[in-house]
């Protein structure tokens, strides 16, 4: 393997062995604490444009398989590991991680001290970085990174272009795709929902024309304030159908109701983040992957109330509306990867849609 370097915006640099694509790529560098699930992370649209550092020391040991993808096309810009396995061993493995990254033009770097790198990110916060060959000077790359602007159209790049249907016989759900993971669609199809997936900029009028029993606002990448058309759409559909938001969808519900969001210093990315339900006094382990959060004090006077908080930093992990059938969570209840402690939220959503439908029938027959 050829030598390669990872250069950070603050001037920190690491030299290691290259794998995957030989292309140089820049992006926002983050770290993920999951021990497994690298295939799902690589293919999660929420990671658009990011260089992911895996804190677990050995990555790629079970290869890449056909079943664990969260989207068809991976959107990450790089992968950083301590050690990459070149000889995966798993009965489901179809190819190595190295081969997969080469096929999708994604560079990787191994053989560096990921513990030191993680400390740098934790101390200085998320920043821009580049994986490149040794021929480029550190000063040149640092200057380029400092002048580089991160894209603000990540949702546009990851959302579907045209609506499509996943047929079912149950409740009719319009899924607004801000960068949807396949895991969300799997959980809805398990419950026999009839799913219509629409683009991020689909109008409220067109969504309501589909006569949905419920509206799902999905995960996605980037700053929620970069999607103003979605915020306006949510305001217009509020109270017209039960709404369930996940990840970016959760943040957009908050913004649509007058609350505020902010960027976290390092974000929450991992498979075992503890979250406490403040109404049930229960704690769940959750799969998380986000760099922005809803500001707790901004919920006052919005009609929204917090339902769950992170036990690590007390940030908002769940909200619900006090009048309308609307709730959302910051984490991934569908897991993929991670624990499925909160999978029951999809059942709660289906019950909410059924109750709302029954209520409408009563009103019509009154």
Short mmCIF file of C-alpha atoms in Angstrom, two decimals:
data_model
loop_
_atom_site.label_atom_id
_atom_site.label_comp_id
_atom_site.label_asym_id
_atom_site.label_seq_id
_atom_site.Cartn_x
_atom_site.Cartn_y
_atom_site.Cartn_z
CA UNK A 1 0.00 0.00 0.00
CA UNK A 2 1.20 3.49 -0.86
CA UNK A 3 1.80 6.05 1.86
CA UNK A 4 -0.91 8.63 2.33
CA UNK A 5 -1.48 11.57 4.66
CA UNK A 6 -4.44 12.97 6.56
CA UNK A 7 -4.23 16.74 7.09
CA UNK A 8 -6.56 18.70 9.37
CA UNK A 9 -7.58 22.33 9.17
CA UNK A 10 -5.74 23.14 12.43
CA UNK A 11 -2.42 21.93 10.98
CA UNK A 12 -2.46 18.47 12.57
CA UNK A 13 -1.38 15.72 10.20
CA UNK A 14 -1.03 11.94 10.21
CA UNK A 15 0.88 9.69 7.81
CA UNK A 16 -0.35 6.16 7.15
CA UNK A 17 -1.05 3.52 4.54
CA UNK A 18 -3.55 4.17 1.80
CA UNK A 19 -6.41 1.86 0.86
CA UNK A 20 -9.52 2.29 -1.22
CA UNK A 21 -9.39 4.95 -3.94
CA UNK A 22 -6.18 6.85 -4.71
CA UNK A 23 -8.13 10.08 -5.20
CA UNK A 24 -7.58 12.98 -2.82
CA UNK A 25 -10.73 14.12 -1.06
CA UNK A 26 -11.65 16.71 1.54
CA UNK A 27 -14.57 16.94 3.92
CA UNK A 28 -15.66 17.39 7.51
CA UNK A 29 -13.79 14.97 9.77
CA UNK A 30 -15.80 13.24 12.51
CA UNK A 31 -15.39 10.14 14.65
CA UNK A 32 -17.73 7.23 15.31
CA UNK A 33 -17.41 5.03 18.39
CA UNK A 34 -19.27 1.98 17.04
CA UNK A 35 -17.44 -1.36 17.27
CA UNK A 36 -19.37 -2.73 14.27
CA UNK A 37 -21.62 -1.36 11.57
CA UNK A 38 -19.04 0.28 9.33
CA UNK A 39 -20.97 -0.77 6.20
CA UNK A 40 -24.14 0.94 7.40
CA UNK A 41 -22.17 4.06 8.38
CA UNK A 42 -20.43 4.28 5.03
CA UNK A 43 -23.78 4.01 3.23
CA UNK A 44 -25.76 6.33 5.54
CA UNK A 45 -26.75 9.45 3.53
CA UNK A 46 -26.49 11.52 6.73
CA UNK A 47 -22.70 11.17 6.40
CA UNK A 48 -22.61 13.03 3.09
CA UNK A 49 -19.24 14.74 2.57
CA UNK A 50 -17.71 13.48 5.81
CA UNK A 51 -14.40 11.78 6.50
CA UNK A 52 -15.25 9.21 9.16
CA UNK A 53 -12.77 8.11 11.79
CA UNK A 54 -13.58 4.74 13.34
CA UNK A 55 -12.37 4.62 16.96
CA UNK A 56 -12.56 0.82 17.11
CA UNK A 57 -9.06 -0.37 16.07
CA UNK A 58 -9.89 -3.12 13.52
CA UNK A 59 -12.28 -2.34 10.66
CA UNK A 60 -13.23 -4.46 7.64
CA UNK A 61 -12.85 -7.86 9.31
CA UNK A 62 -16.30 -9.08 8.21
CA UNK A 63 -16.16 -7.51 4.75
CA UNK A 64 -19.00 -5.99 2.78
CA UNK A 65 -22.25 -7.86 2.08
CA UNK A 66 -25.34 -7.24 -0.03
CA UNK A 67 -27.81 -6.91 2.87
CA UNK A 68 -26.51 -4.16 5.17
CA UNK A 69 -26.59 -1.12 2.90
CA UNK A 70 -28.56 1.96 3.96
CA UNK A 71 -28.55 3.50 0.49
CA UNK A 72 -27.47 2.46 -3.00
CA UNK A 73 -24.66 5.01 -3.34
CA UNK A 74 -22.32 5.84 -0.42
CA UNK A 75 -21.75 9.55 0.15
CA UNK A 76 -18.76 9.69 2.52
CA UNK A 77 -15.53 11.38 1.38
CA UNK A 78 -13.08 9.22 3.30
CA UNK A 79 -12.50 6.56 5.96
CA UNK A 80 -9.82 6.64 8.67
CA UNK A 81 -8.93 3.47 10.63
CA UNK A 82 -6.18 2.12 12.86
CA UNK A 83 -6.04 -1.21 11.03
CA UNK A 84 -7.93 -2.36 7.94
CA UNK A 85 -8.57 -6.05 7.34
CA UNK A 86 -7.61 -7.19 3.85
CA UNK A 87 -8.84 -10.77 4.39
CA UNK A 88 -12.42 -10.54 5.73
CA UNK A 89 -13.98 -13.64 7.24
CA UNK A 90 -17.78 -13.88 7.32
CA UNK A 91 -20.24 -16.20 5.58
CA UNK A 92 -22.15 -13.18 4.18
CA UNK A 93 -19.08 -11.32 2.88
CA UNK A 94 -19.08 -10.54 -0.84
CA UNK A 95 -16.02 -8.31 -1.06
CA UNK A 96 -13.40 -6.55 1.04
CA UNK A 97 -13.77 -3.02 2.38
CA UNK A 98 -10.77 -1.97 0.27
CA UNK A 99 -12.38 -3.28 -2.92
CA UNK A 100 -15.70 -1.60 -2.13
CA UNK A 101 -14.11 1.80 -1.48
CA UNK A 102 -12.10 1.55 -4.70
CA UNK A 103 -15.30 0.84 -6.67
CA UNK A 104 -16.94 3.97 -5.24
CA UNK A 105 -13.89 6.26 -5.49
CA UNK A 106 -13.61 6.76 -1.72
CA UNK A 107 -10.10 7.09 -0.23
CA UNK A 108 -9.09 5.47 3.05
CA UNK A 109 -6.07 5.71 5.33
CA UNK A 110 -4.93 3.16 7.92
CA UNK A 111 -2.03 2.71 10.31
CA UNK A 112 -2.46 6.01 12.15
CA UNK A 113 -3.10 6.66 15.83
CA UNK A 114 -6.89 7.05 15.82
CA UNK A 115 -6.91 7.62 19.60
CA UNK A 116 -4.73 10.71 19.15
CA UNK A 117 -6.85 11.87 16.20
CA UNK A 118 -10.04 11.47 18.24
CA UNK A 119 -8.54 13.55 21.06
CA UNK A 120 -7.64 16.29 18.57
CA UNK A 121 -11.23 16.37 17.27
CA UNK A 122 -12.68 16.35 20.79
CA UNK A 123 -10.45 19.22 21.90
CA UNK A 124 -10.74 21.39 18.78
CA UNK A 125 -14.18 20.37 17.52
CA UNK A 126 -15.25 19.08 14.16
CA UNK A 127 -13.18 20.60 11.36
CA UNK A 128 -12.28 20.22 7.71
CA UNK A 129 -9.67 17.70 6.60
CA UNK A 130 -8.19 16.04 3.53
CA UNK A 131 -6.85 12.58 2.67
CA UNK A 132 -4.17 13.00 0.03
CA UNK A 133 -0.84 11.75 -1.27
CA UNK A 134 2.51 12.74 0.26
CA UNK A 135 3.47 14.91 -2.69
CA UNK A 136 1.34 17.81 -1.41
CA UNK A 137 2.73 20.12 1.28
CA UNK A 138 0.94 20.40 4.61
CA UNK A 139 0.96 24.21 4.49
CA UNK A 140 -0.63 24.20 1.04
CA UNK A 141 -3.42 21.83 2.11
CA UNK A 142 -4.09 23.67 5.40
CA UNK A 143 -4.47 26.95 3.51
CA UNK A 144 -6.85 25.27 1.07
CA UNK A 145 -8.92 23.79 3.89
CA UNK A 146 -9.23 27.09 5.75
CA UNK A 147 -10.56 28.78 2.60
CA UNK A 148 -12.84 25.89 1.68
CA UNK A 149 -16.58 26.25 2.29
CA UNK A 150 -18.55 23.15 3.14
CA UNK A 151 -21.53 22.60 0.79
CA UNK A 152 -25.01 23.58 1.97
CA UNK A 153 -26.94 21.42 -0.49
CA UNK A 154 -26.30 18.02 1.12
CA UNK A 155 -30.01 17.23 1.37
CA UNK A 156 -30.52 18.01 -2.32
CA UNK A 157 -27.63 15.68 -3.18
CA UNK A 158 -28.99 12.75 -1.14
CA UNK A 159 -32.77 13.06 -1.61
CA UNK A 160 -34.69 11.20 -4.29
CA UNK A 161 -35.40 13.22 -7.43
CA UNK A 162 -38.84 11.72 -8.14
CA UNK A 163 -41.52 10.16 -5.91
CA UNK A 164 -41.73 6.38 -5.74
CA UNK A 165 -43.98 3.88 -4.01
CA UNK A 166 -43.27 0.90 -1.76
CA UNK A 167 -46.68 -0.85 -1.80
CA UNK A 168 -48.45 -2.07 1.31
CA UNK A 169 -52.01 -2.70 2.52
CA UNK A 170 -51.84 -0.78 5.78
CA UNK A 171 -51.58 2.87 6.72
CA UNK A 172 -50.58 5.23 3.93
CA UNK A 173 -47.38 7.06 4.88
CA UNK A 174 -45.73 9.86 2.92
CA UNK A 175 -42.00 9.67 3.63
CA UNK A 176 -40.26 12.99 2.95
CA UNK A 177 -36.75 12.00 1.91
CA UNK A 178 -34.02 14.24 3.31
CA UNK A 179 -31.50 11.38 2.91
CA UNK A 180 -33.56 8.42 4.04
CA UNK A 181 -31.94 5.24 5.36
CA UNK A 182 -33.29 1.94 4.07
CA UNK A 183 -33.74 0.90 7.70
CA UNK A 184 -36.61 3.36 8.12
CA UNK A 185 -38.38 1.97 5.06
CA UNK A 186 -37.80 -1.58 6.32
CA UNK A 187 -39.50 -0.81 9.63
CA UNK A 188 -42.50 0.73 7.90
CA UNK A 189 -42.85 -2.17 5.45
CA UNK A 190 -42.65 -4.64 8.37
CA UNK A 191 -45.84 -2.99 9.59
CA UNK A 192 -47.42 -3.27 6.12
CA UNK A 193 -47.52 0.48 5.56
CA UNK A 194 -48.14 1.78 2.06
CA UNK A 195 -45.18 4.11 1.52
CA UNK A 196 -44.85 7.00 -0.92
CA UNK A 197 -41.34 8.48 -0.80
CA UNK A 198 -41.19 12.08 -2.03
CA UNK A 199 -38.31 14.55 -2.57
CA UNK A 200 -37.21 16.96 0.16
CA UNK A 201 -38.75 19.94 -1.68
CA UNK A 202 -42.16 18.38 -2.36
CA UNK A 203 -44.87 20.93 -1.62
CA UNK A 204 -47.37 20.64 1.21
CA UNK A 205 -50.20 20.78 -1.34
CA UNK A 206 -48.84 17.77 -3.24
CA UNK A 207 -48.19 15.83 -0.02
CA UNK A 208 -51.76 16.39 1.23
CA UNK A 209 -53.12 15.48 -2.20
CA UNK A 210 -51.80 11.96 -1.54
CA UNK A 211 -54.28 11.72 1.39
CA UNK A 212 -51.69 10.37 3.83
CA UNK A 213 -52.58 8.71 7.13
CA UNK A 214 -49.21 9.95 8.34
CA UNK A 215 -46.12 11.89 7.30
CA UNK A 216 -42.59 10.70 8.08
CA UNK A 217 -39.73 13.22 8.09
CA UNK A 218 -36.47 11.33 7.69
CA UNK A 219 -32.85 11.66 8.66
CA UNK A 220 -30.46 13.58 6.44
CA UNK A 221 -27.14 15.44 6.32
CA UNK A 222 -26.10 18.97 7.11
CA UNK A 223 -27.58 22.01 8.82
CA UNK A 224 -31.40 21.93 9.08
CA UNK A 225 -31.48 25.69 8.44
CA UNK A 226 -30.20 24.98 4.92
CA UNK A 227 -33.59 23.46 4.03
CA UNK A 228 -36.02 26.41 4.39
CA UNK A 229 -38.50 24.94 1.89
CA UNK A 230 -38.95 21.91 4.15
CA UNK A 231 -39.54 24.11 7.19
CA UNK A 232 -42.32 25.95 5.36
CA UNK A 233 -43.83 22.67 4.15
CA UNK A 234 -43.96 21.30 7.71
CA UNK A 235 -45.79 24.42 8.92
CA UNK A 236 -48.44 23.89 6.23
CA UNK A 237 -49.04 20.18 6.95
CA UNK A 238 -49.03 20.57 10.73
CA UNK A 239 -52.26 19.23 12.21
CA UNK A 240 -53.33 17.69 8.88
CA UNK A 241 -51.82 14.24 9.61
CA UNK A 242 -49.73 12.55 12.34
CA UNK A 243 -46.03 13.37 11.91
CA UNK A 244 -42.99 11.35 13.01
CA UNK A 245 -39.54 12.92 12.63
CA UNK A 246 -36.15 11.21 12.84
CA UNK A 247 -32.76 12.96 12.95
CA UNK A 248 -32.87 15.93 10.59
CA UNK A 249 -36.66 15.55 10.50
CA UNK A 250 -36.70 16.06 14.27
CA UNK A 251 -34.68 19.27 13.94
CA UNK A 252 -36.91 20.57 11.14
CA UNK A 253 -40.05 20.05 13.27
CA UNK A 254 -38.44 22.17 15.97
CA UNK A 255 -37.53 24.96 13.53
CA UNK A 256 -40.98 24.91 11.94
CA UNK A 257 -42.51 25.61 15.36
CA UNK A 258 -40.22 28.48 16.25
CA UNK A 259 -37.56 26.61 18.24
CA UNK A 260 -33.86 26.82 17.40
CA UNK A 261 -30.98 24.47 16.58
CA UNK A 262 -27.23 24.69 17.01
CA UNK A 263 -24.12 22.80 15.94
CA UNK A 264 -22.49 20.51 18.49
CA UNK A 265 -18.75 20.77 19.03
CA UNK A 266 -18.08 17.14 18.06
CA UNK A 267 -21.53 15.61 17.47
CA UNK A 268 -22.97 12.31 18.62
CA UNK A 269 -21.89 9.35 16.52
CA UNK A 270 -21.97 5.84 17.88
CA UNK A 271 -24.08 2.80 18.69
CA UNK A 272 -24.60 2.97 22.44
CA UNK A 273 -25.63 6.48 23.48
CA UNK A 274 -27.87 6.47 26.59
CA UNK A 275 -31.10 8.44 26.33
CA UNK A 276 -33.59 8.99 29.17
CA UNK A 277 -37.34 9.22 28.64
CA UNK A 278 -38.22 11.91 31.17
CA UNK A 279 -41.91 10.95 31.26
CA UNK A 280 -41.49 7.19 31.65
CA UNK A 281 -38.31 7.47 33.74
CA UNK A 282 -36.69 4.84 31.51
CA UNK A 283 -33.30 4.79 29.79
CA UNK A 284 -32.60 3.39 26.32
CA UNK A 285 -29.39 2.74 24.41
CA UNK A 286 -29.59 4.39 21.01
CA UNK A 287 -27.78 4.60 17.69
CA UNK A 288 -26.81 8.22 16.96
CA UNK A 289 -25.28 10.08 14.06
CA UNK A 290 -25.79 13.84 14.16
CA UNK A 291 -23.83 17.08 14.35
CA UNK A 292 -26.70 19.46 15.18
CA UNK A 293 -29.15 19.55 18.08
CA UNK A 294 -32.34 21.31 19.17
CA UNK A 295 -31.70 23.95 21.83
CA UNK A 296 -33.62 22.98 24.95
CA UNK A 297 -34.47 26.49 26.14
CA UNK A 298 -35.78 27.43 22.68
CA UNK A 299 -38.73 25.01 23.07
CA UNK A 300 -40.48 27.32 25.55
CA UNK A 301 -43.66 28.80 24.09
CA UNK A 302 -43.53 26.76 20.87
CA UNK A 303 -46.14 24.14 21.75
CA UNK A 304 -43.38 21.54 21.79
CA UNK A 305 -42.07 19.82 24.90
CA UNK A 306 -39.01 17.64 25.43
CA UNK A 307 -39.65 13.93 25.96
CA UNK A 308 -36.13 12.51 26.03
CA UNK A 309 -32.70 13.84 26.96
CA UNK A 310 -29.16 12.56 26.41
CA UNK A 311 -27.58 11.27 29.58
CA UNK A 312 -24.14 12.25 28.24
CA UNK A 313 -24.73 15.98 27.79
CA UNK A 314 -28.45 16.62 28.52
CA UNK A 315 -29.13 17.62 24.90
CA UNK A 316 -32.63 17.16 23.46
CA UNK A 317 -33.23 13.65 22.07
CA UNK A 318 -37.00 13.70 21.71
CA UNK A 319 -39.90 16.15 21.47
CA UNK A 320 -43.68 16.04 21.05
CA UNK A 321 -46.38 18.59 20.35
CA UNK A 322 -48.79 19.37 23.14
CA UNK A 323 -51.86 19.59 20.85
CA UNK A 324 -51.18 17.75 17.61
CA UNK A 325 -50.19 14.11 16.95
CA UNK A 326 -46.56 14.99 16.29
CA UNK A 327 -43.41 13.55 17.84
CA UNK A 328 -39.78 13.13 16.88
CA UNK A 329 -36.43 11.76 18.05
CA UNK A 330 -32.87 12.82 17.35
CA UNK A 331 -31.45 9.28 17.24
CA UNK A 332 -32.16 6.30 14.95
CA UNK A 333 -34.92 4.03 16.32
CA UNK A 334 -34.44 1.76 13.29
CA UNK A 335 -30.83 1.23 14.44
CA UNK A 336 -28.84 -0.14 11.46
CA UNK A 337 -26.37 -0.30 13.09
CA UNK A 338 -26.87 -0.40 16.83
CA UNK A 339 -29.38 -1.41 19.50
CA UNK A 340 -33.09 -1.74 18.74
CA UNK A 341 -34.29 -0.58 22.17
CA UNK A 342 -36.51 2.12 20.65
CA UNK A 343 -37.89 0.15 17.70
CA UNK A 344 -41.28 0.34 19.43
CA UNK A 345 -41.58 3.96 18.27
CA UNK A 346 -42.66 2.71 14.83
CA UNK A 347 -45.48 0.76 16.52
CA UNK A 348 -46.40 3.91 18.43
CA UNK A 349 -46.55 5.82 15.16
CA UNK A 350 -48.80 3.23 13.49
CA UNK A 351 -51.15 3.32 16.51
CA UNK A 352 -51.16 7.13 16.33
CA UNK A 353 -52.23 6.98 12.67
CA UNK A 354 -55.00 4.47 13.46
CA UNK A 355 -56.30 6.58 16.34
CA UNK A 356 -56.28 9.71 14.20
CA UNK A 357 -58.15 7.89 11.41
CA UNK A 358 -60.78 6.63 13.88
CA UNK A 359 -61.16 10.13 15.28
CA UNK A 360 -61.79 11.51 11.77
CA UNK A 361 -64.43 8.84 11.11
CA UNK A 362 -66.24 9.79 14.33
CA UNK A 363 -66.18 13.45 13.36
CA UNK A 364 -67.53 12.69 9.88
CA UNK A 365 -70.37 10.57 11.25
CA UNK A 366 -71.28 13.00 14.05
#
